[in-house]
Amino acid sequence: MTHKIALITGGNRGLGKSGALKLAAKGTDILFTYRQHAEEAQAVVKEIEALGARAVALPLDVGDSQQFDGFVAQVKAALAETWQRSQFDYLVNNAGHGHYRPLADTTEAEFDALMQVHVKGPFFLTQKLLPLLVDGGRVLNISSGLTRMTLPGSGTYAAMKGAMEVLTRYQAKEWGARRIRVNILAPGAIETDFGGGRVRDTRELNAQIAAVTALGRVGLPGDIGDAIAAILSDETSWITAQRIEASGGQAL
């Protein structure tokens, strides 16, 4: 049986890694990117292979669109060498970084960095990879629960994710003729090293979030990994152009 292939940006840690492992456990092969920490990325490759799937890790800075042509060439080479294929099945635009500063204090450089990684990067990387995505494939963008709820200092970051939510609907509409489903997943607060691990490591913040979450705890990486695998599965083939929140009912 031919395995499906998922390309995940930022797959060496956090939510991207969790999604990669959950997909691999269900029989999907993984091609993922990392910006730095090559040894960490190779360790993830070994974890995926231990689950019976194949994996390739490629370096990429999603915030540098000048790298995209070279990256697409690397993807083509990896597909041909590892899978003897010319296309892949799923694209997960996951790579990103946090930002915690009031709107009045956010610098233009910080704004530009967020725009490069969270909007421009996914926009043009997806555009470049579109010819390599199979007809009937899936694109899953990653947003944030912060587009629905507000937390101090998160406005600039949330605005970037809001742009991706609008873009997702247009991508779904324009690529529907190729039967490509495009959705966007909005995680709530999750215990990862994102933002310096502030949700995971700050006991008071973790407790505050748990107290306003219907299911009574902060999310774990596996919660989002499961959601990624579910949204990309064949069982959700009639779902497209949707914002799907996975927050345990945070701030209802």
Coordinates of C-alpha atoms in Angstrom, one line a residue:
M1 CA 0.0 0.0 0.0
T2 CA 1.3 3.4 -0.9
H3 CA 1.6 5.7 2.1
K4 CA 0.3 9.3 2.0
I5 CA 3.0 11.9 2.4
A6 CA 2.6 15.0 4.6
L7 CA 4.9 18.1 4.4
I8 CA 4.9 19.9 7.8
T9 CA 6.8 23.1 8.4
G10 CA 8.4 23.4 11.8
G11 CA 8.1 19.7 12.4
N12 CA 11.0 19.3 14.7
R13 CA 9.3 20.3 17.9
G14 CA 6.0 21.4 19.5
L15 CA 2.8 21.0 17.6
G16 CA 4.5 20.2 14.3
K17 CA 6.3 17.3 15.9
S18 CA 3.2 16.1 17.6
G19 CA 1.3 16.2 14.3
A20 CA 4.1 14.4 12.5
L21 CA 4.1 11.6 15.1
K22 CA 0.4 11.2 15.2
L23 CA 0.2 11.1 11.4
A24 CA 3.1 8.6 11.2
A25 CA 1.4 6.3 13.7
K26 CA -1.6 6.2 11.3
G27 CA 0.6 5.3 8.3
T28 CA 1.5 8.6 6.8
D29 CA 5.1 9.4 5.7
I30 CA 6.5 12.7 6.8
L31 CA 8.6 15.4 5.1
F32 CA 9.2 18.2 7.6
T33 CA 11.2 21.4 7.9
Y34 CA 13.3 22.8 10.7
R35 CA 14.9 26.2 11.0
Q36 CA 17.8 25.2 13.3
H37 CA 18.7 22.3 15.6
A38 CA 19.5 19.8 12.9
E39 CA 20.3 17.1 15.5
E40 CA 16.9 17.6 17.1
A41 CA 15.3 17.2 13.6
Q42 CA 17.2 13.9 13.0
A43 CA 16.0 12.6 16.3
V44 CA 12.4 13.2 15.2
V45 CA 13.2 11.4 11.9
K46 CA 14.2 8.4 14.0
E47 CA 11.0 8.6 16.1
I48 CA 8.9 8.6 12.9
E49 CA 10.8 5.7 11.5
A50 CA 10.3 3.8 14.7
L51 CA 6.6 4.1 14.1
G52 CA 7.0 2.4 10.7
A53 CA 6.8 5.5 8.5
R54 CA 9.5 7.1 6.3
A55 CA 10.7 10.6 7.1
V56 CA 12.9 13.3 5.6
A57 CA 13.9 16.6 7.4
L58 CA 14.9 19.6 5.3
P59 CA 16.1 23.0 6.6
L60 CA 13.9 26.1 5.9
D61 CA 13.3 29.5 7.3
V62 CA 9.7 30.2 6.5
G63 CA 10.4 33.9 7.1
D64 CA 12.8 34.1 4.2
S65 CA 10.9 33.7 0.9
Q66 CA 14.2 33.8 -1.0
Q67 CA 14.8 30.3 0.1
F68 CA 11.6 28.9 -1.3
D69 CA 12.7 28.1 -4.9
G70 CA 15.7 26.1 -3.5
F71 CA 13.5 24.4 -1.0
V72 CA 11.0 23.3 -3.6
A73 CA 13.9 21.8 -5.6
Q74 CA 14.9 19.9 -2.4
V75 CA 11.4 18.7 -1.9
K76 CA 11.3 17.4 -5.5
A77 CA 14.6 15.6 -5.0
A78 CA 13.4 14.1 -1.7
L79 CA 10.1 12.9 -3.2
A80 CA 12.0 11.2 -6.1
E81 CA 14.7 9.7 -4.0
T82 CA 12.8 8.5 -1.0
W83 CA 9.3 7.8 -2.4
Q84 CA 9.8 7.6 -6.2
R85 CA 7.0 10.1 -6.5
S86 CA 6.7 13.6 -7.9
Q87 CA 3.9 14.9 -5.6
F88 CA 2.8 14.8 -1.9
D89 CA -0.6 14.6 -0.3
Y90 CA -0.9 17.0 2.7
L91 CA 0.7 20.4 3.5
V92 CA 0.6 21.7 7.1
N93 CA 1.7 25.3 7.5
N94 CA 2.7 25.1 11.1
A95 CA 6.1 27.0 11.6
G96 CA 5.8 30.2 13.6
H97 CA 7.0 32.1 16.7
G98 CA 5.2 34.0 19.5
H99 CA 5.0 37.7 20.3
Y100 CA 3.9 39.2 23.5
R101 CA 3.8 43.0 23.5
P102 CA 1.0 45.6 23.6
L103 CA 0.0 47.1 20.2
A104 CA 1.3 50.5 21.3
D105 CA 4.8 49.1 22.0
T106 CA 5.2 46.7 19.0
T107 CA 8.0 47.8 16.8
E108 CA 7.9 47.9 13.0
A109 CA 10.7 45.3 12.9
E110 CA 8.7 42.9 15.2
F111 CA 5.6 43.5 13.0
D112 CA 7.5 42.7 9.8
A113 CA 9.1 39.5 11.3
L114 CA 5.6 38.3 12.3
M115 CA 4.2 39.1 8.9
Q116 CA 7.1 37.3 7.1
V117 CA 6.7 34.1 9.1
H118 CA 2.9 33.9 9.7
V119 CA 1.4 35.4 6.5
K120 CA 3.9 36.1 3.7
G121 CA 5.7 32.8 4.3
P122 CA 2.7 30.5 4.2
F123 CA 1.2 32.4 1.3
F124 CA 4.1 32.1 -1.0
L125 CA 5.4 28.8 0.2
T126 CA 2.0 27.2 -0.5
Q127 CA 1.9 28.9 -3.9
K128 CA 5.3 27.5 -4.8
L129 CA 4.4 24.0 -3.5
L130 CA 0.9 23.9 -5.1
P131 CA 2.1 22.1 -8.3
L132 CA 3.6 19.3 -6.1
L133 CA 0.3 18.8 -4.2
V134 CA -1.9 16.0 -5.5
D135 CA -5.4 16.7 -6.8
G136 CA -7.6 15.8 -3.9
G137 CA -4.9 16.8 -1.4
R138 CA -5.2 18.8 1.8
V139 CA -3.8 22.1 3.1
L140 CA -4.0 22.7 6.8
N141 CA -3.0 26.2 8.0
I142 CA -2.5 26.8 11.7
S143 CA -4.1 29.8 13.4
S144 CA -4.7 30.4 17.1
G145 CA -7.6 30.6 19.6
L146 CA -6.4 34.3 20.0
T147 CA -8.3 35.3 16.9
R148 CA -11.5 34.6 18.9
M149 CA -10.5 35.6 22.5
T150 CA -8.2 38.3 23.6
L151 CA -5.2 38.1 25.9
P152 CA -2.9 41.1 26.8
G153 CA 0.0 41.5 24.4
S154 CA -1.2 39.1 21.8
G155 CA -2.9 41.6 19.4
T156 CA -0.2 41.7 16.7
Y157 CA 0.3 37.9 16.6
A158 CA -3.5 37.4 16.5
A159 CA -3.9 39.8 13.6
M160 CA -1.5 37.8 11.5
K161 CA -3.5 34.6 12.3
G162 CA -6.7 36.4 11.4
A163 CA -5.3 37.1 8.0
M164 CA -4.5 33.4 7.6
E165 CA -8.1 32.5 8.5
V166 CA -9.4 34.8 5.6
L167 CA -6.8 33.4 3.3
T168 CA -7.8 29.9 4.1
R169 CA -11.4 30.5 2.8
Y170 CA -10.0 31.9 -0.5
Q171 CA -7.6 29.1 -1.0
A172 CA -10.4 26.6 -0.4
K173 CA -12.6 28.3 -3.0
E174 CA -9.9 28.8 -5.6
W175 CA -8.4 25.3 -5.4
G176 CA -11.7 23.4 -5.0
A177 CA -11.7 22.6 -8.7
R178 CA -8.7 20.4 -7.9
R179 CA -10.6 18.8 -5.0
I180 CA -8.0 20.3 -2.6
R181 CA -9.5 20.8 0.9
V182 CA -8.1 23.8 2.8
N183 CA -8.9 24.3 6.5
I184 CA -7.3 26.1 9.4
L185 CA -6.8 24.7 12.9
A186 CA -6.9 27.2 15.9
P187 CA -5.3 25.7 19.0
G188 CA -5.9 27.2 22.4
A189 CA -3.2 27.5 25.0
I190 CA -0.9 24.4 24.8
E191 CA 1.9 23.2 27.0
T192 CA 4.9 23.5 24.6
D193 CA 8.1 25.5 24.4
F194 CA 6.3 28.0 22.2
G195 CA 6.9 31.6 23.5
G196 CA 9.7 30.3 25.7
G197 CA 7.4 27.7 27.3
R198 CA 5.4 30.3 29.1
V199 CA 2.1 28.4 29.3
R200 CA 3.9 25.1 30.2
D201 CA 6.3 26.5 32.7
T202 CA 4.5 29.4 34.4
R203 CA 2.4 27.7 37.1
E204 CA 0.1 30.8 37.7
L205 CA -0.6 31.3 34.0
N206 CA -1.3 27.6 33.4
A207 CA -3.8 27.6 36.4
Q208 CA -5.5 30.7 35.1
I209 CA -6.1 29.3 31.7
A210 CA -7.2 25.9 33.1
A211 CA -9.8 27.7 35.3
V212 CA -11.5 29.3 32.3
T213 CA -11.4 26.2 30.1
A214 CA -14.5 24.0 29.9
L215 CA -12.5 20.8 30.1
G216 CA -10.5 22.1 33.1
R217 CA -6.9 21.9 31.9
V218 CA -4.5 23.4 29.5
G219 CA -4.0 21.6 26.2
L220 CA -1.2 19.2 25.5
P221 CA 0.8 18.8 22.2
G222 CA -0.9 15.4 21.6
D223 CA -4.3 17.1 21.7
I224 CA -3.3 19.1 18.7
G225 CA -1.5 16.3 17.0
D226 CA -4.7 14.2 17.1
A227 CA -6.6 17.1 15.7
I228 CA -4.2 17.5 12.8
A229 CA -4.4 13.8 12.0
A230 CA -8.2 13.9 12.2
I231 CA -8.6 16.9 9.9
L232 CA -6.3 15.4 7.3
S233 CA -8.0 12.0 7.4
D234 CA -10.3 10.6 4.7
E235 CA -13.2 10.8 7.2
T236 CA -13.2 14.6 7.0
S237 CA -13.2 14.8 3.2
W238 CA -16.4 16.9 3.1
I239 CA -14.9 19.6 5.3
T240 CA -13.2 22.6 3.7
A241 CA -12.8 26.3 4.2
Q242 CA -13.4 25.9 8.0
R243 CA -11.8 27.4 11.1
I244 CA -11.6 24.5 13.6
E245 CA -10.8 25.4 17.1
A246 CA -9.1 22.9 19.4
S247 CA -9.0 24.6 22.8
G248 CA -10.9 22.4 25.2
G249 CA -13.5 25.2 25.4
Q250 CA -11.2 28.0 26.5
A251 CA -12.8 31.3 27.4
L252 CA -16.3 30.5 26.4

